[in-house]
């Protein structure tokens, strides 16, 4: 035989803390599963999630406010008062931040929808657009989208990263209708000097108004009603 091996030591515990977790995307709860063992019944659990929050549940769920690595500590106590603790690194996956711009346009003009998603350093594996009118797209930057009618459409964008995390945003896209500038008068358009006639167009609080005479804008004529007192060709611009 050869030389004797060096001596070593090991500890046999009456209680040992251990736990497992799942790996989730930011915004979803991480589930903790207690796997501690003890020669007698464990009756107390203390979880410290590393951000000032704690739990006394045996198998808690906790939603971290940030992605990345979080050092979580578990302390278990059995009915005789014996304790053990374990600190483990828990990882929360980051996600992209979906976003887009879509300025309001008038009916008949295609809506320019610009993808402004912050990828957050991730690779985006797929895109999905729902334009709110039954049409969809799977390209990163779709072409300007033409809508058939004037209305508010809810556009949805989904960005899926290659780590499995997804972000979704929904936003209203406004397609404005053209106003109707139909002029009516409360009296005949031919009248004697010193008299007048009130011209009006349909009122809408979202509209602005401008009256012109012979093509020249009239100061202070920002109402849906105009009192005409002199000869000329009156135009209402809405």
C-alpha atoms as an extended CHARMM CRD file, in Angstrom:
* protein
*
       238  EXT
         1         1  UNK       CA              0.0000000000        0.0000000000        0.0000000000  PROA      1               0.0000000000
         2         2  UNK       CA              0.8030000000        3.6550000000       -0.3170000000  PROA      2               0.0000000000
         3         3  UNK       CA              0.5120000000        6.5490000000        2.0690000000  PROA      3               0.0000000000
         4         4  UNK       CA             -2.6960000000        7.2340000000        3.8950000000  PROA      4               0.0000000000
         5         5  UNK       CA             -4.8020000000       10.0450000000        2.3750000000  PROA      5               0.0000000000
         6         6  UNK       CA             -5.0730000000       13.3080000000        4.2700000000  PROA      6               0.0000000000
         7         7  UNK       CA             -7.8950000000       13.6650000000        6.7210000000  PROA      7               0.0000000000
         8         8  UNK       CA            -11.0320000000       15.6090000000        5.7880000000  PROA      8               0.0000000000
         9         9  UNK       CA            -14.0950000000       16.7640000000        7.6590000000  PROA      9               0.0000000000
        10        10  UNK       CA            -17.7620000000       17.0750000000        6.8140000000  PROA      10              0.0000000000
        11        11  UNK       CA            -20.8360000000       18.2640000000        8.6390000000  PROA      11              0.0000000000
        12        12  UNK       CA            -24.0370000000       16.3400000000        9.1340000000  PROA      12              0.0000000000
        13        13  UNK       CA            -26.8080000000       18.8770000000        9.7020000000  PROA      13              0.0000000000
        14        14  UNK       CA            -30.0850000000       18.2780000000       11.4120000000  PROA      14              0.0000000000
        15        15  UNK       CA            -31.5790000000       20.9490000000        9.1290000000  PROA      15              0.0000000000
        16        16  UNK       CA            -30.4870000000       22.2330000000        5.7160000000  PROA      16              0.0000000000
        17        17  UNK       CA            -31.9860000000       25.0600000000        3.6680000000  PROA      17              0.0000000000
        18        18  UNK       CA            -32.4370000000       24.6790000000       -0.0750000000  PROA      18              0.0000000000
        19        19  UNK       CA            -34.7920000000       26.0220000000       -2.7200000000  PROA      19              0.0000000000
        20        20  UNK       CA            -35.3350000000       26.1330000000       -6.4770000000  PROA      20              0.0000000000
        21        21  UNK       CA            -36.8920000000       28.7960000000       -8.7300000000  PROA      21              0.0000000000
        22        22  UNK       CA            -38.1270000000       29.2430000000      -12.2650000000  PROA      22              0.0000000000
        23        23  UNK       CA            -36.6090000000       31.8020000000      -14.6630000000  PROA      23              0.0000000000
        24        24  UNK       CA            -39.1170000000       34.3990000000      -15.8300000000  PROA      24              0.0000000000
        25        25  UNK       CA            -39.2450000000       37.6350000000      -17.8090000000  PROA      25              0.0000000000
        26        26  UNK       CA            -39.4000000000       40.9700000000      -16.0330000000  PROA      26              0.0000000000
        27        27  UNK       CA            -42.9620000000       41.7920000000      -15.0450000000  PROA      27              0.0000000000
        28        28  UNK       CA            -43.8700000000       38.1890000000      -14.1820000000  PROA      28              0.0000000000
        29        29  UNK       CA            -43.6610000000       36.5830000000      -10.7140000000  PROA      29              0.0000000000
        30        30  UNK       CA            -40.7520000000       34.3080000000       -9.8610000000  PROA      30              0.0000000000
        31        31  UNK       CA            -41.9630000000       31.1460000000       -8.0940000000  PROA      31              0.0000000000
        32        32  UNK       CA            -39.8710000000       29.8290000000       -5.2000000000  PROA      32              0.0000000000
        33        33  UNK       CA            -40.0610000000       26.1790000000       -4.1790000000  PROA      33              0.0000000000
        34        34  UNK       CA            -38.7550000000       25.2570000000       -0.7280000000  PROA      34              0.0000000000
        35        35  UNK       CA            -36.7170000000       22.0270000000       -0.8100000000  PROA      35              0.0000000000
        36        36  UNK       CA            -35.2280000000       22.2530000000        2.6730000000  PROA      36              0.0000000000
        37        37  UNK       CA            -34.8040000000       19.0880000000        4.7810000000  PROA      37              0.0000000000
        38        38  UNK       CA            -34.7430000000       18.5160000000        8.5140000000  PROA      38              0.0000000000
        39        39  UNK       CA            -34.7340000000       15.5860000000       10.8990000000  PROA      39              0.0000000000
        40        40  UNK       CA            -37.7610000000       17.1870000000       12.5630000000  PROA      40              0.0000000000
        41        41  UNK       CA            -40.5510000000       19.3810000000       11.2790000000  PROA      41              0.0000000000
        42        42  UNK       CA            -39.6770000000       22.7920000000        9.7880000000  PROA      42              0.0000000000
        43        43  UNK       CA            -42.1690000000       25.3710000000       11.0260000000  PROA      43              0.0000000000
        44        44  UNK       CA            -40.7390000000       28.7360000000        9.9080000000  PROA      44              0.0000000000
        45        45  UNK       CA            -39.4390000000       30.2120000000        6.6520000000  PROA      45              0.0000000000
        46        46  UNK       CA            -37.9150000000       33.6600000000        6.1260000000  PROA      46              0.0000000000
        47        47  UNK       CA            -37.2460000000       34.8550000000        2.5840000000  PROA      47              0.0000000000
        48        48  UNK       CA            -35.2190000000       37.9920000000        1.8640000000  PROA      48              0.0000000000
        49        49  UNK       CA            -35.4990000000       39.0150000000       -1.7870000000  PROA      49              0.0000000000
        50        50  UNK       CA            -32.5620000000       41.4030000000       -1.6000000000  PROA      50              0.0000000000
        51        51  UNK       CA            -34.5250000000       44.6010000000       -2.2280000000  PROA      51              0.0000000000
        52        52  UNK       CA            -36.0110000000       45.1880000000        1.2070000000  PROA      52              0.0000000000
        53        53  UNK       CA            -38.9870000000       42.8720000000        0.7210000000  PROA      53              0.0000000000
        54        54  UNK       CA            -39.4740000000       39.6080000000        2.6130000000  PROA      54              0.0000000000
        55        55  UNK       CA            -41.9170000000       36.7230000000        2.9440000000  PROA      55              0.0000000000
        56        56  UNK       CA            -42.7470000000       34.0940000000        5.5260000000  PROA      56              0.0000000000
        57        57  UNK       CA            -44.5470000000       31.7490000000        3.1050000000  PROA      57              0.0000000000
        58        58  UNK       CA            -43.0540000000       28.3380000000        2.4740000000  PROA      58              0.0000000000
        59        59  UNK       CA            -43.3680000000       28.6500000000       -1.3130000000  PROA      59              0.0000000000
        60        60  UNK       CA            -43.7890000000       32.3280000000       -2.1750000000  PROA      60              0.0000000000
        61        61  UNK       CA            -44.1030000000       34.0880000000       -5.5260000000  PROA      61              0.0000000000
        62        62  UNK       CA            -42.4030000000       37.4420000000       -5.9760000000  PROA      62              0.0000000000
        63        63  UNK       CA            -42.2570000000       39.9560000000       -8.8290000000  PROA      63              0.0000000000
        64        64  UNK       CA            -38.9250000000       41.7510000000       -9.0440000000  PROA      64              0.0000000000
        65        65  UNK       CA            -38.9730000000       45.3520000000      -10.2440000000  PROA      65              0.0000000000
        66        66  UNK       CA            -35.7480000000       45.0120000000      -12.2390000000  PROA      66              0.0000000000
        67        67  UNK       CA            -34.1960000000       42.3990000000      -14.4650000000  PROA      67              0.0000000000
        68        68  UNK       CA            -30.8320000000       40.7560000000      -13.8580000000  PROA      68              0.0000000000
        69        69  UNK       CA            -29.3900000000       38.7680000000      -10.9480000000  PROA      69              0.0000000000
        70        70  UNK       CA            -30.9250000000       38.9890000000       -7.4640000000  PROA      70              0.0000000000
        71        71  UNK       CA            -29.3690000000       37.3460000000       -4.4140000000  PROA      71              0.0000000000
        72        72  UNK       CA            -32.1900000000       35.7480000000       -2.4320000000  PROA      72              0.0000000000
        73        73  UNK       CA            -31.7190000000       34.3960000000        1.0790000000  PROA      73              0.0000000000
        74        74  UNK       CA            -33.8030000000       31.6820000000        2.7500000000  PROA      74              0.0000000000
        75        75  UNK       CA            -33.6520000000       30.9900000000        6.4970000000  PROA      75              0.0000000000
        76        76  UNK       CA            -35.5000000000       27.9060000000        7.7680000000  PROA      76              0.0000000000
        77        77  UNK       CA            -36.1880000000       26.9940000000       11.4050000000  PROA      77              0.0000000000
        78        78  UNK       CA            -37.4490000000       23.6800000000       12.7970000000  PROA      78              0.0000000000
        79        79  UNK       CA            -39.5780000000       23.1360000000       15.8690000000  PROA      79              0.0000000000
        80        80  UNK       CA            -36.5030000000       22.6540000000       18.0920000000  PROA      80              0.0000000000
        81        81  UNK       CA            -35.1810000000       26.0890000000       17.0890000000  PROA      81              0.0000000000
        82        82  UNK       CA            -32.3670000000       24.8580000000       14.8380000000  PROA      82              0.0000000000
        83        83  UNK       CA            -31.7530000000       27.1210000000       11.8390000000  PROA      83              0.0000000000
        84        84  UNK       CA            -29.9980000000       27.0180000000        8.4920000000  PROA      84              0.0000000000
        85        85  UNK       CA            -29.7300000000       29.5550000000        5.6750000000  PROA      85              0.0000000000
        86        86  UNK       CA            -28.9110000000       29.6380000000        1.9760000000  PROA      86              0.0000000000
        87        87  UNK       CA            -28.2340000000       32.4860000000       -0.4550000000  PROA      87              0.0000000000
        88        88  UNK       CA            -28.8340000000       31.7690000000       -4.1370000000  PROA      88              0.0000000000
        89        89  UNK       CA            -28.6360000000       33.9230000000       -7.2680000000  PROA      89              0.0000000000
        90        90  UNK       CA            -32.0060000000       34.2820000000       -8.9880000000  PROA      90              0.0000000000
        91        91  UNK       CA            -32.0280000000       35.6030000000      -12.5660000000  PROA      91              0.0000000000
        92        92  UNK       CA            -34.8670000000       37.6320000000      -14.1220000000  PROA      92              0.0000000000
        93        93  UNK       CA            -34.7490000000       38.0230000000      -17.9040000000  PROA      93              0.0000000000
        94        94  UNK       CA            -34.9970000000       41.4700000000      -19.4990000000  PROA      94              0.0000000000
        95        95  UNK       CA            -37.4970000000       42.3390000000      -22.2330000000  PROA      95              0.0000000000
        96        96  UNK       CA            -37.7560000000       44.8580000000      -25.0650000000  PROA      96              0.0000000000
        97        97  UNK       CA            -39.8870000000       47.9980000000      -24.7270000000  PROA      97              0.0000000000
        98        98  UNK       CA            -42.3320000000       48.1130000000      -27.6330000000  PROA      98              0.0000000000
        99        99  UNK       CA            -43.2170000000       51.5730000000      -28.9210000000  PROA      99              0.0000000000
       100       100  UNK       CA            -44.2830000000       53.3690000000      -32.1000000000  PROA      100             0.0000000000
       101       101  UNK       CA            -45.2560000000       56.8300000000      -33.3290000000  PROA      101             0.0000000000
       102       102  UNK       CA            -48.3110000000       57.5090000000      -35.4830000000  PROA      102             0.0000000000
       103       103  UNK       CA            -49.2360000000       61.1840000000      -36.1010000000  PROA      103             0.0000000000
       104       104  UNK       CA            -52.8750000000       61.9000000000      -36.9250000000  PROA      104             0.0000000000
       105       105  UNK       CA            -53.6370000000       62.2140000000      -40.6450000000  PROA      105             0.0000000000
       106       106  UNK       CA            -56.6200000000       63.2280000000      -42.7430000000  PROA      106             0.0000000000
       107       107  UNK       CA            -58.8460000000       60.6870000000      -44.4410000000  PROA      107             0.0000000000
       108       108  UNK       CA            -57.3330000000       59.5260000000      -47.7130000000  PROA      108             0.0000000000
       109       109  UNK       CA            -53.7460000000       59.9660000000      -46.5080000000  PROA      109             0.0000000000
       110       110  UNK       CA            -51.8530000000       56.8110000000      -45.4840000000  PROA      110             0.0000000000
       111       111  UNK       CA            -50.8510000000       56.7630000000      -41.7920000000  PROA      111             0.0000000000
       112       112  UNK       CA            -47.0730000000       56.7270000000      -41.2980000000  PROA      112             0.0000000000
       113       113  UNK       CA            -46.5330000000       54.3470000000      -38.3630000000  PROA      113             0.0000000000
       114       114  UNK       CA            -42.9200000000       54.4030000000      -37.1720000000  PROA      114             0.0000000000
       115       115  UNK       CA            -41.4900000000       51.6110000000      -35.0300000000  PROA      115             0.0000000000
       116       116  UNK       CA            -39.5670000000       53.1990000000      -32.1180000000  PROA      116             0.0000000000
       117       117  UNK       CA            -39.0940000000       50.0500000000      -30.0170000000  PROA      117             0.0000000000
       118       118  UNK       CA            -36.1980000000       50.0080000000      -27.5540000000  PROA      118             0.0000000000
       119       119  UNK       CA            -34.6850000000       46.5200000000      -27.9700000000  PROA      119             0.0000000000
       120       120  UNK       CA            -32.9130000000       46.8640000000      -24.5990000000  PROA      120             0.0000000000
       121       121  UNK       CA            -29.8320000000       45.1720000000      -26.0450000000  PROA      121             0.0000000000
       122       122  UNK       CA            -31.7990000000       42.0860000000      -27.1070000000  PROA      122             0.0000000000
       123       123  UNK       CA            -32.2520000000       40.4920000000      -30.5080000000  PROA      123             0.0000000000
       124       124  UNK       CA            -35.8550000000       40.6470000000      -31.6940000000  PROA      124             0.0000000000
       125       125  UNK       CA            -36.8630000000       37.3230000000      -33.2290000000  PROA      125             0.0000000000
       126       126  UNK       CA            -40.3130000000       38.3710000000      -34.4490000000  PROA      126             0.0000000000
       127       127  UNK       CA            -42.6100000000       41.3760000000      -34.8590000000  PROA      127             0.0000000000
       128       128  UNK       CA            -46.3860000000       41.4800000000      -35.0810000000  PROA      128             0.0000000000
       129       129  UNK       CA            -48.6060000000       44.4320000000      -36.0080000000  PROA      129             0.0000000000
       130       130  UNK       CA            -52.3850000000       44.5920000000      -35.7820000000  PROA      130             0.0000000000
       131       131  UNK       CA            -53.5760000000       47.8020000000      -37.4690000000  PROA      131             0.0000000000
       132       132  UNK       CA            -57.0640000000       47.6520000000      -35.9570000000  PROA      132             0.0000000000
       133       133  UNK       CA            -58.8620000000       47.2790000000      -39.2830000000  PROA      133             0.0000000000
       134       134  UNK       CA            -58.3810000000       43.5670000000      -39.8510000000  PROA      134             0.0000000000
       135       135  UNK       CA            -54.9460000000       44.0130000000      -41.4470000000  PROA      135             0.0000000000
       136       136  UNK       CA            -51.6900000000       42.7110000000      -39.9090000000  PROA      136             0.0000000000
       137       137  UNK       CA            -47.9580000000       42.6770000000      -40.6280000000  PROA      137             0.0000000000
       138       138  UNK       CA            -44.8870000000       40.7970000000      -39.3800000000  PROA      138             0.0000000000
       139       139  UNK       CA            -42.1620000000       43.1820000000      -40.6040000000  PROA      139             0.0000000000
       140       140  UNK       CA            -40.1560000000       45.4120000000      -38.2850000000  PROA      140             0.0000000000
       141       141  UNK       CA            -41.0650000000       48.6460000000      -40.0710000000  PROA      141             0.0000000000
       142       142  UNK       CA            -44.2890000000       48.4750000000      -42.0860000000  PROA      142             0.0000000000
       143       143  UNK       CA            -45.0830000000       50.8270000000      -44.9560000000  PROA      143             0.0000000000
       144       144  UNK       CA            -47.5460000000       53.6680000000      -44.4080000000  PROA      144             0.0000000000
       145       145  UNK       CA            -50.9390000000       52.0970000000      -43.8050000000  PROA      145             0.0000000000
       146       146  UNK       CA            -54.0480000000       53.2410000000      -45.6380000000  PROA      146             0.0000000000
       147       147  UNK       CA            -57.3490000000       53.2300000000      -43.7450000000  PROA      147             0.0000000000
       148       148  UNK       CA            -60.6850000000       53.2400000000      -45.5480000000  PROA      148             0.0000000000
       149       149  UNK       CA            -62.6630000000       55.4150000000      -43.1370000000  PROA      149             0.0000000000
       150       150  UNK       CA            -62.1750000000       58.2820000000      -40.7190000000  PROA      150             0.0000000000
       151       151  UNK       CA            -62.0610000000       56.9340000000      -37.1510000000  PROA      151             0.0000000000
       152       152  UNK       CA            -59.7950000000       56.0700000000      -34.2290000000  PROA      152             0.0000000000
       153       153  UNK       CA            -58.0750000000       52.7280000000      -34.7680000000  PROA      153             0.0000000000
       154       154  UNK       CA            -56.3310000000       50.7540000000      -32.0200000000  PROA      154             0.0000000000
       155       155  UNK       CA            -52.9450000000       49.6420000000      -33.3320000000  PROA      155             0.0000000000
       156       156  UNK       CA            -51.1230000000       46.8660000000      -31.4490000000  PROA      156             0.0000000000
       157       157  UNK       CA            -47.3970000000       46.0910000000      -31.7120000000  PROA      157             0.0000000000
       158       158  UNK       CA            -45.7670000000       42.9910000000      -30.2190000000  PROA      158             0.0000000000
       159       159  UNK       CA            -41.9900000000       42.5100000000      -30.0560000000  PROA      159             0.0000000000
       160       160  UNK       CA            -40.6660000000       39.0340000000      -29.1610000000  PROA      160             0.0000000000
       161       161  UNK       CA            -36.9900000000       38.7780000000      -28.1280000000  PROA      161             0.0000000000
       162       162  UNK       CA            -34.8740000000       35.6730000000      -28.6670000000  PROA      162             0.0000000000
       163       163  UNK       CA            -34.7680000000       35.0940000000      -24.8780000000  PROA      163             0.0000000000
       164       164  UNK       CA            -38.5060000000       34.3970000000      -24.9930000000  PROA      164             0.0000000000
       165       165  UNK       CA            -39.6160000000       37.7040000000      -23.4710000000  PROA      165             0.0000000000
       166       166  UNK       CA            -42.2750000000       39.7660000000      -25.2120000000  PROA      166             0.0000000000
       167       167  UNK       CA            -43.6240000000       43.2880000000      -24.8590000000  PROA      167             0.0000000000
       168       168  UNK       CA            -46.8820000000       44.6540000000      -26.2400000000  PROA      168             0.0000000000
       169       169  UNK       CA            -48.1730000000       48.1830000000      -26.7430000000  PROA      169             0.0000000000
       170       170  UNK       CA            -51.5700000000       49.4060000000      -27.9600000000  PROA      170             0.0000000000
       171       171  UNK       CA            -52.1330000000       52.9680000000      -29.1210000000  PROA      171             0.0000000000
       172       172  UNK       CA            -54.8460000000       54.9430000000      -30.9000000000  PROA      172             0.0000000000
       173       173  UNK       CA            -54.2050000000       56.0760000000      -34.4660000000  PROA      173             0.0000000000
       174       174  UNK       CA            -56.4700000000       58.9490000000      -35.5180000000  PROA      174             0.0000000000
       175       175  UNK       CA            -57.7220000000       59.2560000000      -39.0950000000  PROA      175             0.0000000000
       176       176  UNK       CA            -59.5340000000       62.5960000000      -39.2630000000  PROA      176             0.0000000000
       177       177  UNK       CA            -62.5600000000       63.3470000000      -41.4000000000  PROA      177             0.0000000000
       178       178  UNK       CA            -62.6260000000       66.4870000000      -43.5140000000  PROA      178             0.0000000000
       179       179  UNK       CA            -65.0430000000       69.1150000000      -42.1400000000  PROA      179             0.0000000000
       180       180  UNK       CA            -68.0040000000       70.2530000000      -44.2100000000  PROA      180             0.0000000000
       181       181  UNK       CA            -68.0110000000       73.9680000000      -44.9800000000  PROA      181             0.0000000000
       182       182  UNK       CA            -71.6290000000       74.3870000000      -46.0760000000  PROA      182             0.0000000000
       183       183  UNK       CA            -72.5660000000       78.0730000000      -45.7340000000  PROA      183             0.0000000000
       184       184  UNK       CA            -76.1290000000       79.0750000000      -44.8930000000  PROA      184             0.0000000000
       185       185  UNK       CA            -77.6320000000       82.5590000000      -44.4970000000  PROA      185             0.0000000000
       186       186  UNK       CA            -80.3790000000       83.8520000000      -42.2200000000  PROA      186             0.0000000000
       187       187  UNK       CA            -81.5890000000       86.4350000000      -44.7670000000  PROA      187             0.0000000000
       188       188  UNK       CA            -81.3380000000       87.2560000000      -48.4830000000  PROA      188             0.0000000000
       189       189  UNK       CA            -77.8110000000       87.8550000000      -49.7580000000  PROA      189             0.0000000000
       190       190  UNK       CA            -78.8880000000       91.1040000000      -51.4560000000  PROA      190             0.0000000000
       191       191  UNK       CA            -79.6020000000       93.8360000000      -48.9310000000  PROA      191             0.0000000000
       192       192  UNK       CA            -79.4540000000       97.6170000000      -48.5750000000  PROA      192             0.0000000000
       193       193  UNK       CA            -76.4410000000       99.4830000000      -47.2630000000  PROA      193             0.0000000000
       194       194  UNK       CA            -76.5200000000       99.5320000000      -43.4670000000  PROA      194             0.0000000000
       195       195  UNK       CA            -78.1940000000       96.1350000000      -43.2470000000  PROA      195             0.0000000000
       196       196  UNK       CA            -76.4090000000       92.7850000000      -42.8600000000  PROA      196             0.0000000000
       197       197  UNK       CA            -76.8100000000       89.0470000000      -43.2050000000  PROA      197             0.0000000000
       198       198  UNK       CA            -75.5010000000       86.3380000000      -40.8580000000  PROA      198             0.0000000000
       199       199  UNK       CA            -73.5750000000       83.5740000000      -42.5920000000  PROA      199             0.0000000000
       200       200  UNK       CA            -72.8380000000       80.3340000000      -40.7140000000  PROA      200             0.0000000000
       201       201  UNK       CA            -71.3610000000       76.8770000000      -41.0950000000  PROA      201             0.0000000000
       202       202  UNK       CA            -71.9570000000       73.8030000000      -38.8740000000  PROA      202             0.0000000000
       203       203  UNK       CA            -70.2110000000       74.2370000000      -35.5080000000  PROA      203             0.0000000000
       204       204  UNK       CA            -67.7370000000       71.7470000000      -34.0400000000  PROA      204             0.0000000000
       205       205  UNK       CA            -65.6420000000       72.4680000000      -30.9570000000  PROA      205             0.0000000000
       206       206  UNK       CA            -62.6900000000       70.6250000000      -32.5470000000  PROA      206             0.0000000000
       207       207  UNK       CA            -62.6710000000       72.8690000000      -35.6300000000  PROA      207             0.0000000000
       208       208  UNK       CA            -61.1590000000       76.2800000000      -36.2790000000  PROA      208             0.0000000000
       209       209  UNK       CA            -62.7560000000       78.8080000000      -38.6230000000  PROA      209             0.0000000000
       210       210  UNK       CA            -61.5400000000       81.5380000000      -40.9310000000  PROA      210             0.0000000000
       211       211  UNK       CA            -63.6570000000       83.7760000000      -43.1790000000  PROA      211             0.0000000000
       212       212  UNK       CA            -62.3220000000       85.4450000000      -46.3150000000  PROA      212             0.0000000000
       213       213  UNK       CA            -63.7350000000       88.1290000000      -48.5570000000  PROA      213             0.0000000000
       214       214  UNK       CA            -62.5490000000       88.1180000000      -52.1550000000  PROA      214             0.0000000000
       215       215  UNK       CA            -59.7500000000       85.7670000000      -51.0660000000  PROA      215             0.0000000000
       216       216  UNK       CA            -58.4730000000       88.0170000000      -48.2520000000  PROA      216             0.0000000000
       217       217  UNK       CA            -58.6580000000       86.7370000000      -44.6650000000  PROA      217             0.0000000000
       218       218  UNK       CA            -60.7630000000       88.8250000000      -42.3140000000  PROA      218             0.0000000000
       219       219  UNK       CA            -59.3390000000       89.6300000000      -38.9070000000  PROA      219             0.0000000000
       220       220  UNK       CA            -61.3070000000       88.3430000000      -35.9280000000  PROA      220             0.0000000000
       221       221  UNK       CA            -63.3840000000       85.9640000000      -38.0360000000  PROA      221             0.0000000000
       222       222  UNK       CA            -62.5950000000       82.8240000000      -36.0530000000  PROA      222             0.0000000000
       223       223  UNK       CA            -66.2020000000       81.7990000000      -35.4460000000  PROA      223             0.0000000000
       224       224  UNK       CA            -68.6290000000       79.5170000000      -37.2400000000  PROA      224             0.0000000000
       225       225  UNK       CA            -70.8030000000       82.6350000000      -37.7370000000  PROA      225             0.0000000000
       226       226  UNK       CA            -69.9570000000       85.7870000000      -39.6600000000  PROA      226             0.0000000000
       227       227  UNK       CA            -71.9600000000       89.0070000000      -40.0250000000  PROA      227             0.0000000000
       228       228  UNK       CA            -71.5760000000       90.2490000000      -43.6140000000  PROA      228             0.0000000000
       229       229  UNK       CA            -72.1740000000       93.9980000000      -44.0560000000  PROA      229             0.0000000000
       230       230  UNK       CA            -70.5750000000       94.7470000000      -47.4050000000  PROA      230             0.0000000000
       231       231  UNK       CA            -70.3850000000       93.5000000000      -50.9450000000  PROA      231             0.0000000000
       232       232  UNK       CA            -67.9690000000       90.6920000000      -51.8060000000  PROA      232             0.0000000000
       233       233  UNK       CA            -67.4710000000       86.9960000000      -52.3210000000  PROA      233             0.0000000000
       234       234  UNK       CA            -67.4090000000       85.3890000000      -48.8720000000  PROA      234             0.0000000000
       235       235  UNK       CA            -65.5650000000       82.0840000000      -48.2590000000  PROA      235             0.0000000000
       236       236  UNK       CA            -65.6100000000       79.9990000000      -45.0860000000  PROA      236             0.0000000000
       237       237  UNK       CA            -62.4880000000       77.9550000000      -44.3900000000  PROA      237             0.0000000000
       238       238  UNK       CA            -62.9710000000       75.2170000000      -41.7880000000  PROA      238             0.0000000000
